[in-house]
Short mmCIF file of C-alpha atoms and ligand atoms in Angstrom, two decimals:
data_model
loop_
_atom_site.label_atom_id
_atom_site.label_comp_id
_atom_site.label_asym_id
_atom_site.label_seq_id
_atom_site.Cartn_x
_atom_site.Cartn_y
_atom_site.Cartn_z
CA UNK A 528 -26.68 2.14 30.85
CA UNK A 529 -22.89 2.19 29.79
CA UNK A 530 -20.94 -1.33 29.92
CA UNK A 531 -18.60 -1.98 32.68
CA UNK A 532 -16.59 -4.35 30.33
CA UNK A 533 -15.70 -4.93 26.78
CA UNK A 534 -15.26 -8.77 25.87
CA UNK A 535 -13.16 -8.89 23.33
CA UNK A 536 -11.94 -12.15 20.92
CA UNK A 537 -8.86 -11.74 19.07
CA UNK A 538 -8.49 -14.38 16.50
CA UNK A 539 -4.99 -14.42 14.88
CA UNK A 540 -1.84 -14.26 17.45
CA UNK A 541 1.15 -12.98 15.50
CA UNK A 542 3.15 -9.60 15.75
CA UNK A 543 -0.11 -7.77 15.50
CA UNK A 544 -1.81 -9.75 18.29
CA UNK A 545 0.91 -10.11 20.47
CA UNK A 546 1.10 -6.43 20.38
CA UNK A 547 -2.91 -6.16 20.76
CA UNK A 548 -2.94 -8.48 23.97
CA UNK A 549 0.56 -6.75 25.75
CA UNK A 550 -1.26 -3.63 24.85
CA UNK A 551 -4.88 -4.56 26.92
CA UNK A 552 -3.08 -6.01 29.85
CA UNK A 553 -0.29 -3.36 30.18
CA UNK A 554 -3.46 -0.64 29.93
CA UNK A 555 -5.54 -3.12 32.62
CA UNK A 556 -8.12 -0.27 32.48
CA UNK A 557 -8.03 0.80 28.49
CA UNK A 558 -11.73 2.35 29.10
CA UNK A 559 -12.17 5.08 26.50
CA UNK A 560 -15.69 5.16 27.37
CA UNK A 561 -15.98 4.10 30.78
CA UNK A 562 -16.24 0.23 30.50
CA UNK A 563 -12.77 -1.38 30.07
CA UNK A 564 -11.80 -3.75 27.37
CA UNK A 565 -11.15 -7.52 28.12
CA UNK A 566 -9.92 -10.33 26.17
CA UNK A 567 -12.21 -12.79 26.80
CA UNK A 568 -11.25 -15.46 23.82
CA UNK A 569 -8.44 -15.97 21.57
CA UNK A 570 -7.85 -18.48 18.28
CA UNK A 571 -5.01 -19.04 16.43
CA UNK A 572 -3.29 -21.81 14.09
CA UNK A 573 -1.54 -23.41 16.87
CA UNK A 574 -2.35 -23.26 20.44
CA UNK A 575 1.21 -24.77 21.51
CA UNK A 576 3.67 -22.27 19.54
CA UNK A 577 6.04 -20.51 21.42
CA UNK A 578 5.34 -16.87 21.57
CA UNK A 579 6.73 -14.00 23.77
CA UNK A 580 3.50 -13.10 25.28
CA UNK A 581 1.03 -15.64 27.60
CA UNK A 582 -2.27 -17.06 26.25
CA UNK A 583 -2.47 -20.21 28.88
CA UNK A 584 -5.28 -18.17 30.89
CA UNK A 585 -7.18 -17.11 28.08
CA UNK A 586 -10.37 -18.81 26.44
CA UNK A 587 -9.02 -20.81 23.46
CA UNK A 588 -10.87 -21.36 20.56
CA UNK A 589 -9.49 -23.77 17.62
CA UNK A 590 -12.19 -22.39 15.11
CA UNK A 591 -11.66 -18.47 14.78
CA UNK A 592 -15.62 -18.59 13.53
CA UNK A 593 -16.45 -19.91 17.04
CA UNK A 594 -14.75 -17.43 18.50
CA UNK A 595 -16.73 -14.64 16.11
CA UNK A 596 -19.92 -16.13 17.47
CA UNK A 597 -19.33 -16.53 20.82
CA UNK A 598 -21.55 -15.34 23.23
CA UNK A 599 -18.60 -14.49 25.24
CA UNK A 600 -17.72 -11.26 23.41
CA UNK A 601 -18.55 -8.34 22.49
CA UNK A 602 -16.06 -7.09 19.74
CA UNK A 603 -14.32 -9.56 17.17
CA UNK A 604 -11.16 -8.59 15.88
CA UNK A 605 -9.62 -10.45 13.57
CA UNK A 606 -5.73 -10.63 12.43
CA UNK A 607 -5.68 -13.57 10.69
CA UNK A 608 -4.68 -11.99 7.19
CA UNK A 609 -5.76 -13.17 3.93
CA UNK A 610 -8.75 -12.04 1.56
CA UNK A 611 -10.59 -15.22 1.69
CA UNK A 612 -10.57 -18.31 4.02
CA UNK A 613 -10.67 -18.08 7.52
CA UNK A 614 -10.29 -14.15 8.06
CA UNK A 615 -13.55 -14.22 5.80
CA UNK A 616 -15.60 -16.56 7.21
CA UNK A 617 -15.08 -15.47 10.70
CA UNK A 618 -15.41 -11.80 10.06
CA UNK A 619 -18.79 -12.52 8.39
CA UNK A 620 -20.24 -15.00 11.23
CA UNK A 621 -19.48 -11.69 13.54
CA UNK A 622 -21.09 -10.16 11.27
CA UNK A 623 -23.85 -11.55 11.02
CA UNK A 624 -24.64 -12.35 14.69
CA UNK A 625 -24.41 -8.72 15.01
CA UNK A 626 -20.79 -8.29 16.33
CA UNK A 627 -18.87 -5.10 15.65
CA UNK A 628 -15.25 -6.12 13.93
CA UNK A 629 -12.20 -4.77 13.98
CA UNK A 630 -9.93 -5.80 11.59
CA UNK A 631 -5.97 -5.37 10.25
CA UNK A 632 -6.75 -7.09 7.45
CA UNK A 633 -6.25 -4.95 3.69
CA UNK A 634 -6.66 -8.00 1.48
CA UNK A 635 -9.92 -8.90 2.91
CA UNK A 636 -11.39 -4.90 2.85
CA UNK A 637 -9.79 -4.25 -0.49
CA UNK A 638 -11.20 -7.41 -2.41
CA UNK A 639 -14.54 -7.67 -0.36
CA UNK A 640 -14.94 -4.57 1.43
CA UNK A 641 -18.55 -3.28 -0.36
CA UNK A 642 -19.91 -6.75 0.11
CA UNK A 643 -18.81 -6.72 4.16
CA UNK A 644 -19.44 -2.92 4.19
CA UNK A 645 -23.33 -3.89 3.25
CA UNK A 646 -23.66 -6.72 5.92
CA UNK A 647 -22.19 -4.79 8.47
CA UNK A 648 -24.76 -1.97 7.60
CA UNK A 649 -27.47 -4.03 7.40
CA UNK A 650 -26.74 -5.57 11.04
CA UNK A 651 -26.19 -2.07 12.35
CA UNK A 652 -22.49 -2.73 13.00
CA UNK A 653 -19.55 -1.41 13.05
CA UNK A 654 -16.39 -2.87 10.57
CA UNK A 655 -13.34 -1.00 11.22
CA UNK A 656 -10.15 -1.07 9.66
CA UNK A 657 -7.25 1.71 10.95
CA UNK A 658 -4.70 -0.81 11.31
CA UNK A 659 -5.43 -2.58 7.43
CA UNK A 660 -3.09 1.09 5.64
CA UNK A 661 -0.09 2.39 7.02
CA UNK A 662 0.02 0.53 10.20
CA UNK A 663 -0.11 2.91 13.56
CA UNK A 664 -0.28 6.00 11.54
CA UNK A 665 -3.89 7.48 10.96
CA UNK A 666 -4.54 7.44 7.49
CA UNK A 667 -7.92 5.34 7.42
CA UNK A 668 -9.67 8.12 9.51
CA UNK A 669 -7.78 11.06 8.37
CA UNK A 670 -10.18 9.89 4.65
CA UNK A 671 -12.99 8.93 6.07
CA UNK A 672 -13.74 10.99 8.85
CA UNK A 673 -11.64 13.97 8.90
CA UNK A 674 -11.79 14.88 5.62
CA UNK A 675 -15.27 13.72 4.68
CA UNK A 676 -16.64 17.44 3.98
CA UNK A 677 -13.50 17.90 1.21
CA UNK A 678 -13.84 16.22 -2.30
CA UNK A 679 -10.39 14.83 -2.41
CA UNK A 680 -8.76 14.72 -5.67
CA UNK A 681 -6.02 12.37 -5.09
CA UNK A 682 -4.23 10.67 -2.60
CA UNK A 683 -0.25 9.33 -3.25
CA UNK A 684 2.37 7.59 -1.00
CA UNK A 685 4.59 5.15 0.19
CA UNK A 686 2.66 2.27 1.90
CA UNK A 687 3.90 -0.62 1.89
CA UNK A 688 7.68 -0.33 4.42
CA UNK A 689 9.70 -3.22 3.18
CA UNK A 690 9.80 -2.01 -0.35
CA UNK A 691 10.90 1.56 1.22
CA UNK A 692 13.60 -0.03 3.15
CA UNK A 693 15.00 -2.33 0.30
CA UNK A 694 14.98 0.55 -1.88
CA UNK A 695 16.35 2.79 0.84
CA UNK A 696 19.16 0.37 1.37
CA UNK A 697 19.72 -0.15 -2.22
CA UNK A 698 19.97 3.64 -2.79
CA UNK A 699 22.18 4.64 0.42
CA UNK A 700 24.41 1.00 0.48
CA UNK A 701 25.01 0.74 -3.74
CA UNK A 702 23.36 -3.00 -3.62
CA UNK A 703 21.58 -5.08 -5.44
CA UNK A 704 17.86 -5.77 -4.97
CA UNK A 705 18.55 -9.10 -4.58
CA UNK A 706 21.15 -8.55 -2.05
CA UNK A 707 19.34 -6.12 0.18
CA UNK A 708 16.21 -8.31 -0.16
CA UNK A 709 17.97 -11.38 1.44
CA UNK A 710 19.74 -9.40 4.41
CA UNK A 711 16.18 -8.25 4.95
CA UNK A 712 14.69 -11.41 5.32
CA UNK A 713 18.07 -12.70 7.05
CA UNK A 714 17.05 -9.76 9.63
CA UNK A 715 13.51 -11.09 9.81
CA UNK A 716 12.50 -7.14 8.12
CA UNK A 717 11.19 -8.81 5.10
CA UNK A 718 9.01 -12.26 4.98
CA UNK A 719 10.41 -15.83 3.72
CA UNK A 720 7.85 -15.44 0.83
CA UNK A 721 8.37 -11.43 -0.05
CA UNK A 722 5.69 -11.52 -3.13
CA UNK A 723 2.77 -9.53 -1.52
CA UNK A 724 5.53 -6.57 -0.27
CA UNK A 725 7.83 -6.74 -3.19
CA UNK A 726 4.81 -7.71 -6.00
CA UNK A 727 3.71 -4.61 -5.12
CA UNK A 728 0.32 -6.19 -4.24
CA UNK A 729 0.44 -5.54 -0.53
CA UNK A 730 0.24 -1.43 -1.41
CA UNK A 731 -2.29 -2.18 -4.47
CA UNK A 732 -4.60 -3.34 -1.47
CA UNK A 733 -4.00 -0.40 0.84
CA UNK A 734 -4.45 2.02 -2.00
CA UNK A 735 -7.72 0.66 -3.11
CA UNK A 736 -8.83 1.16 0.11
CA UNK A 737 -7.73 4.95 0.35
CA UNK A 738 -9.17 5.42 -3.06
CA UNK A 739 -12.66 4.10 -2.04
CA UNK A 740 -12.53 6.15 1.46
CA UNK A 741 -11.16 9.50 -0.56
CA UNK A 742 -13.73 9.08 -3.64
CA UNK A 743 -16.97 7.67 -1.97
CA UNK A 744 -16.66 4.70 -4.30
CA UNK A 745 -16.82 1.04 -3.69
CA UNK A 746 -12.67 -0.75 -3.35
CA UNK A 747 -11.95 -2.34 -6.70
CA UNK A 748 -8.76 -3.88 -6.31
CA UNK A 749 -9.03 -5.93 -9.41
CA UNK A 750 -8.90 -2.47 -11.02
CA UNK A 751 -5.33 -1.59 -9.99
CA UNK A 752 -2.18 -1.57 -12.06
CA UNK A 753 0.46 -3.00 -10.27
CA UNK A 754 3.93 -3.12 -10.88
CA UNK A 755 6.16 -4.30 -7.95
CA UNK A 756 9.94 -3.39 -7.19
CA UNK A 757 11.68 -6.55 -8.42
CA UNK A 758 12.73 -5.16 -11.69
CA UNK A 759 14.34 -1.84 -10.32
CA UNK A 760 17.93 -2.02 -11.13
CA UNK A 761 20.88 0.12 -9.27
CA UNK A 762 21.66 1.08 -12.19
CA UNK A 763 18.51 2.92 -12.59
CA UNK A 764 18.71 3.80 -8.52
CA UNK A 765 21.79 6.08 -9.32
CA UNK A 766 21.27 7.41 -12.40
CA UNK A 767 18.07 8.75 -11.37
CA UNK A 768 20.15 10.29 -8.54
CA UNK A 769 22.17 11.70 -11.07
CA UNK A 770 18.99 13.27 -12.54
CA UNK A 771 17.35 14.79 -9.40
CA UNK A 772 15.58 11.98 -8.16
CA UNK A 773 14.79 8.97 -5.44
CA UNK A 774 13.08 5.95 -6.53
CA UNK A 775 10.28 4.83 -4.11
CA UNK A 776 7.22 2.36 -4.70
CA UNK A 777 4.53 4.75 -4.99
CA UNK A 778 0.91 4.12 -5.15
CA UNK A 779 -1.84 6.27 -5.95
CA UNK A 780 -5.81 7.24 -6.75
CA UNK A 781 -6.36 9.76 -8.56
CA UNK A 782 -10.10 10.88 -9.68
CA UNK A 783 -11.44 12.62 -12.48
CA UNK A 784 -14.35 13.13 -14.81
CA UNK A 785 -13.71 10.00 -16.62
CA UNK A 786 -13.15 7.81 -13.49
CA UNK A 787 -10.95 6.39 -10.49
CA UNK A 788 -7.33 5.42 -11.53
CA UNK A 789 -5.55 3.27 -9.02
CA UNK A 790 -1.74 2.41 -9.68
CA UNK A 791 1.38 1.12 -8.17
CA UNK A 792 4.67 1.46 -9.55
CA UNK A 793 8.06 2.05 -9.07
CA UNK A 794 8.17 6.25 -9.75
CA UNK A 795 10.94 8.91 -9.77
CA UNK A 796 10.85 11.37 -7.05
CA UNK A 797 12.12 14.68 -6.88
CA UNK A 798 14.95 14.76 -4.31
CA UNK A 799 13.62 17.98 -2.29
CA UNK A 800 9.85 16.09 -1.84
CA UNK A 801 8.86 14.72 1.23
CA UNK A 802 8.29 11.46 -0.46
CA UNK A 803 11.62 10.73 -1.19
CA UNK A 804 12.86 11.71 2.31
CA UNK A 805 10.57 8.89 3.57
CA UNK A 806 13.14 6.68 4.00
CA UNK A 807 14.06 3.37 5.79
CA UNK A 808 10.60 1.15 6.34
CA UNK A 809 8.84 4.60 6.76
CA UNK A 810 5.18 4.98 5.07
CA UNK A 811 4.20 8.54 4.03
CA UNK A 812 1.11 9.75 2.47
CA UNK A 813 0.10 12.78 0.48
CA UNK A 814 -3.49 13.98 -0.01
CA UNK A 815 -5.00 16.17 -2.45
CA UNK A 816 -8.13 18.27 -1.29
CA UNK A 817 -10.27 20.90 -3.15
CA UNK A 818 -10.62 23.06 -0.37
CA UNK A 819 -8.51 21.50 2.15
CA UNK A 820 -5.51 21.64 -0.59
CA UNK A 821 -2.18 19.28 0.42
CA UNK A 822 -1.72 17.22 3.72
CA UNK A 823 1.33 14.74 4.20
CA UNK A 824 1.37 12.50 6.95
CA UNK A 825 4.15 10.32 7.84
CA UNK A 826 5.17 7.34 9.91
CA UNK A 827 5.43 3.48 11.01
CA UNK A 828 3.42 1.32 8.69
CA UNK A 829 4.05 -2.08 10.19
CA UNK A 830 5.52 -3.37 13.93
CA UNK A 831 3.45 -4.63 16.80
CA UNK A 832 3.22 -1.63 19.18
CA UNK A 833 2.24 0.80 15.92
CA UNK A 834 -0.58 -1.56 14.43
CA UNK A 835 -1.61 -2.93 17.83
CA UNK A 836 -2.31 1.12 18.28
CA UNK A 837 -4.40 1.57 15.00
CA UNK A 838 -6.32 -1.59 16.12
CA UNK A 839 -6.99 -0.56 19.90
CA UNK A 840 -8.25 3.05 18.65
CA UNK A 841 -11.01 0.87 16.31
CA UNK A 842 -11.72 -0.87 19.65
CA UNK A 843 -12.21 2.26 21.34
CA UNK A 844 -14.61 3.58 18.33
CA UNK A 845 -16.69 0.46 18.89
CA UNK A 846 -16.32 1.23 22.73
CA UNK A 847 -17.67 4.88 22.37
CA UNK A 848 -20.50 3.99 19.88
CA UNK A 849 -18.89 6.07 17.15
CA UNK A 850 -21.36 5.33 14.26
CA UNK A 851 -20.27 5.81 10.60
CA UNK A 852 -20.85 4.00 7.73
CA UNK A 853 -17.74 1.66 7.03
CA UNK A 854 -16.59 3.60 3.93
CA UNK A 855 -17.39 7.17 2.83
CA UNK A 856 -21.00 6.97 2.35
CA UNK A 857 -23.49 4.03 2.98
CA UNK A 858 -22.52 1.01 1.18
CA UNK A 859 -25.99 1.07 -0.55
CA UNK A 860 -25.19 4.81 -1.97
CA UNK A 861 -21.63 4.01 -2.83
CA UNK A 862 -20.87 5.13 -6.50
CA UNK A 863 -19.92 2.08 -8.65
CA UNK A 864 -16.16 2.32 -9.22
CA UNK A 865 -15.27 3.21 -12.87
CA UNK A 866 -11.86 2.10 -13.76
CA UNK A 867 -9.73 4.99 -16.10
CA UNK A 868 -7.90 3.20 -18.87
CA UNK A 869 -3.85 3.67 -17.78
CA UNK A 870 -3.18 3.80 -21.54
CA UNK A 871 -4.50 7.60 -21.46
CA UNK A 872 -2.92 8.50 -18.11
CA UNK A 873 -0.56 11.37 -18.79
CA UNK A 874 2.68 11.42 -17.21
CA UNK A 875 6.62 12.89 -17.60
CA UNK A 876 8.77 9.68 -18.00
CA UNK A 877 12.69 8.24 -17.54
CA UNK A 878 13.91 6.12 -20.14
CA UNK A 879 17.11 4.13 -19.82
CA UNK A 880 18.53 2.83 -22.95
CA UNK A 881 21.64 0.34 -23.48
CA UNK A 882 22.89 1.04 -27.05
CA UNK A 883 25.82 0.22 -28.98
CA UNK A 884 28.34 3.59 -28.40
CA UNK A 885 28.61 4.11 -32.34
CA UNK A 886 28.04 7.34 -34.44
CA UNK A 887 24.32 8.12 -35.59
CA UNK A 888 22.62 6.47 -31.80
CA UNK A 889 21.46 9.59 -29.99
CA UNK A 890 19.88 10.55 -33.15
CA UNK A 891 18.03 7.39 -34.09
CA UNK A 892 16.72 7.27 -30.56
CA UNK A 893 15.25 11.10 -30.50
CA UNK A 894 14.21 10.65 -33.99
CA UNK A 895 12.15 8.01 -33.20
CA UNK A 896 10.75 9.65 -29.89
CA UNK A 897 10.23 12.80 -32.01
CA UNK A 898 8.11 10.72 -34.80
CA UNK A 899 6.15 9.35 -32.20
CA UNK A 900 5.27 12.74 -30.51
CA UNK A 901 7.02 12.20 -27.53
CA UNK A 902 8.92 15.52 -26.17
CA UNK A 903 12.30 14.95 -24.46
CA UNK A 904 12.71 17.15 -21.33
CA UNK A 905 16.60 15.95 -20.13
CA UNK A 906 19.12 13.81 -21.69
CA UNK A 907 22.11 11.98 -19.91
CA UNK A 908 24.96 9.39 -21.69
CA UNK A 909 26.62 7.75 -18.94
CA UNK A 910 29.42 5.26 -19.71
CA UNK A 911 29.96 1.99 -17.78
CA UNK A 912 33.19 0.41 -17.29
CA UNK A 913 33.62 -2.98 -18.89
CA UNK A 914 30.10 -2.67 -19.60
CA UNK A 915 28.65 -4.22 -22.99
CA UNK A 916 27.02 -1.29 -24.71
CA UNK A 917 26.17 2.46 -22.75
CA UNK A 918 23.17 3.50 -20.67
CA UNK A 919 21.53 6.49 -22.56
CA UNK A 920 18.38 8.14 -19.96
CA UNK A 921 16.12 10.84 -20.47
CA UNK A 922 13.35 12.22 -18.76
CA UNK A 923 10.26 13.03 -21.07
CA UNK A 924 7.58 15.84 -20.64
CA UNK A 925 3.80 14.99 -19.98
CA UNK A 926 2.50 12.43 -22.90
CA UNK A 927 -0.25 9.70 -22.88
CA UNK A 928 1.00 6.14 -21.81
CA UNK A 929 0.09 4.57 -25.21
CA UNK A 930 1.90 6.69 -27.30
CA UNK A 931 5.28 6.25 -25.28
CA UNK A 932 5.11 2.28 -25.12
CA UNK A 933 4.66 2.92 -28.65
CA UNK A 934 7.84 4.58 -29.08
CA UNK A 935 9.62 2.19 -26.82
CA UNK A 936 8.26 -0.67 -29.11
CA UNK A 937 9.81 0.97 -31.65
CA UNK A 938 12.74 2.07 -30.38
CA UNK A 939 13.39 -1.36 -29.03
CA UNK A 940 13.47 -2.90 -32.16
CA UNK A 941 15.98 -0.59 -33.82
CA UNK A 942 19.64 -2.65 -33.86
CA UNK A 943 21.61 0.04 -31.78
CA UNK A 944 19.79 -0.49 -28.51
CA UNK A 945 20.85 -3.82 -27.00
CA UNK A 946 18.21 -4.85 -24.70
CA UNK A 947 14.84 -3.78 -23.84
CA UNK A 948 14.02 -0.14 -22.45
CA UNK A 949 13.58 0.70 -19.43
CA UNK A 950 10.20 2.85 -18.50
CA UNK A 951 9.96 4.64 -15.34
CA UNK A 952 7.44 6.93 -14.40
CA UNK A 953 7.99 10.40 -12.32
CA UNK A 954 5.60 11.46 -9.77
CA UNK A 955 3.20 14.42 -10.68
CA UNK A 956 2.96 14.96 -6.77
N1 HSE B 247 4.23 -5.97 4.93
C1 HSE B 247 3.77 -4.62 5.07
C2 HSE B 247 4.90 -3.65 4.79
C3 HSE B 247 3.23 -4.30 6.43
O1 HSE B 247 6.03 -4.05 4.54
O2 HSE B 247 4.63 -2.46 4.82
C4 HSE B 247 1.88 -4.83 6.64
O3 HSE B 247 1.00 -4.34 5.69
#
């Protein structure tokens, strides 16, 4: 016999719960299988905090791991944040009682995802996870589910907003990073402690996760190379203009015979690509398919109505009985993840260079580049005013990571070039 009612326990009451709760009692009827869904508890750090939307006739719980075992509801969902702690501890006592979770949370699936993934399976239930990459827009299901008879062959975006909008606003406005990062936090776009967004380490956890949903493997965050967006200069911003290109934060998984390689960096972008017209705090993703070939999806990766979406369509999964196992395949068949070293990674390159503006530099620079077997594609001198030395770039074609740091150790330690080179990489999407 169907339910009448879904009980459901939120634990964690910030944007994404706020947005969660208007959402079930706008929709007094949100019944994607018949039964409607109910908030029947809800936990948070503080009970008294003012917040725009009213908990005072709503089960309370101080302990979010009471609330996960409560016999009071049938669906946990947890937006508490964080990969261990709390989040943890209450998504496994659901868990393990044999509640289905729902969950926002990318730290916690990225760094403990197979582990969860197996208890879940063994307890028959489901985890879900739409709202933990790219927010309201669909990219969790797009992997898992829609493209589950394709072997995907690499998946590539932007995915974490507040980096796109600080390097959006650095690109469009001509200001610093540091500037445009504290209007953003002034503004309330960017958080008081912006190390997860602008570490890059927020999009190293949403692109593990893609990478185990796209290649059947299990998350490996600890594999990633990250490199945030604290280091791009506007210098850099508008000379790659100059050269064709946007800057974004980019993050990808690409697999091959050797392995899985997960990265996030700060990557030139060809003007005309969809990538770099993602601008402002959007997210945009790009997919690689054998047979499916290219899909690009775009759209909000944070804010309350977006995410509260992602999160009520896992609620309506559990709600319709949609059974699937919580990544690709089984988490018992799962193929161990095996990391590709980055030093072999092949990739075209933009080098900035300060040098001394005397006779014989150009030539010592490509001399050295050309001894080390790297090929230079483009070449731009651009002179700054009342600037100490002059910003040589150029772009390089395809070569193996280790043999351009290489070079720039090198070339770094010739007397001409004033301070340390700048590496960027350009996209091969
Ligand atoms: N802080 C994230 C972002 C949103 O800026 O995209 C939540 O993952």
């Amino acid at each position: 016999m169907s339910k009448t009612e879904w009980r459901v326990g939120v634990a964690g009451l910030g944007t994404v719960g706020g947005g969660l709760l208007n959402f079930l009692s706008d929709r007094a009827g949100f019944a994607p299988a018949g039964g409607k869904a109910v908030v029947t508890g809800v936990s948070a750090r503080s009970r008294s905090r003012p917040r725009p939307f009213d908990i005072s006739n709503l089960p309370w719980f101080d302990d979010p791991v009471e609330l996960a075992k409560s016999p009071d509801i049938d669906i946990f969902v947890e937006l508490i944040g964080g990969s261990d702690g709390p989040a943890k501890a209450a998504v496994e006592a659901a868990l393990n009682v044999g509640k289905p979770v729902v969950t926002a949370n990318k730290a916690l699936i990225a760094e403990h995802g197979a582990e969860l993934a197996a208890l879940a399976e063994s307890k028959g239930v489901p985890l879900l996870f739409e709202a933990a990459v790219m927010g309201g827009t669909p990219a969790v299901k797009m992997l898992r589910e829609a493209m589950v008879g394709d072997d995907v062959k690499s998946v590539a975006g932007i995915l974490n907003g507040t980096c796109n909008y600080i390097l959006s606003e650095m690109d469009s406005s001509g200001r610093s990073f540091a500037d445009v990062l504290s209007e953003a936090q002034r503004l309330g776009y960017a958080e008081a402690d912006p190390t997860m967004d602008v570490g890059g380490f927020d999009a190293a956890h949403k692109i593990s996760i893609l990478a185990a949903l796209a290649f059947g493997c299990a998350p490996n965050y600890a594999a990633a190379e990250i490199e945030g967006i604290d280091q791009v200069a506007l210098l850099d911003i508008q000379l790659a203009k100059d050269l064709g290109y946007k800057i974004k934060l980019i993050a990808s998984a690409n697999r091959s015979d050797e392995g899985v390689l997960v990265r996030v960096h700060p990557t030139l972008v060809a003007q005309s690509h969809p990538l770099a017209q993602a601008g402002g705090a959007l997210n945009a993703l790009f997919i690689e398919g054998t047979r499916i070939g290219r899909i690009f999806i775009q759209g909000p990766g944070a804010g309350s109505g977006p995410t509260a979406a992602a999160v009520a369509a896992d609620i309506a999964d559990v709600m319709t009985a949609a059974n699937r196992p919580v990544f690709q395949a089984p988490a018992t068949s799962l193929t161990p993840f095996t990391p590709v070293d980055p030093a072999r990674n092949l990739s075209r390159a933009y080098l900035r260079f300060l040098v001394k503006d005397e006779p014989g530099v150009i030539a010592a620079v490509s001399e050295t580049l050309a001894e080390a077997g790297v090929s230079i594609e483009s070449f731009l001198q651009k002179p700054v005013e009342n600037a100490e030395g002059v910003p040589i770039v150029l772009t390089t074609h395809a070569v193996a990571e280790s043999v351009l740091t290489a070079a720039i150790d090198r070339i770094a330690n010739l007397s001409v070039v004033l301070e340390r080179p700048r590496l960027l990489r350009i996209a091969r999407i």
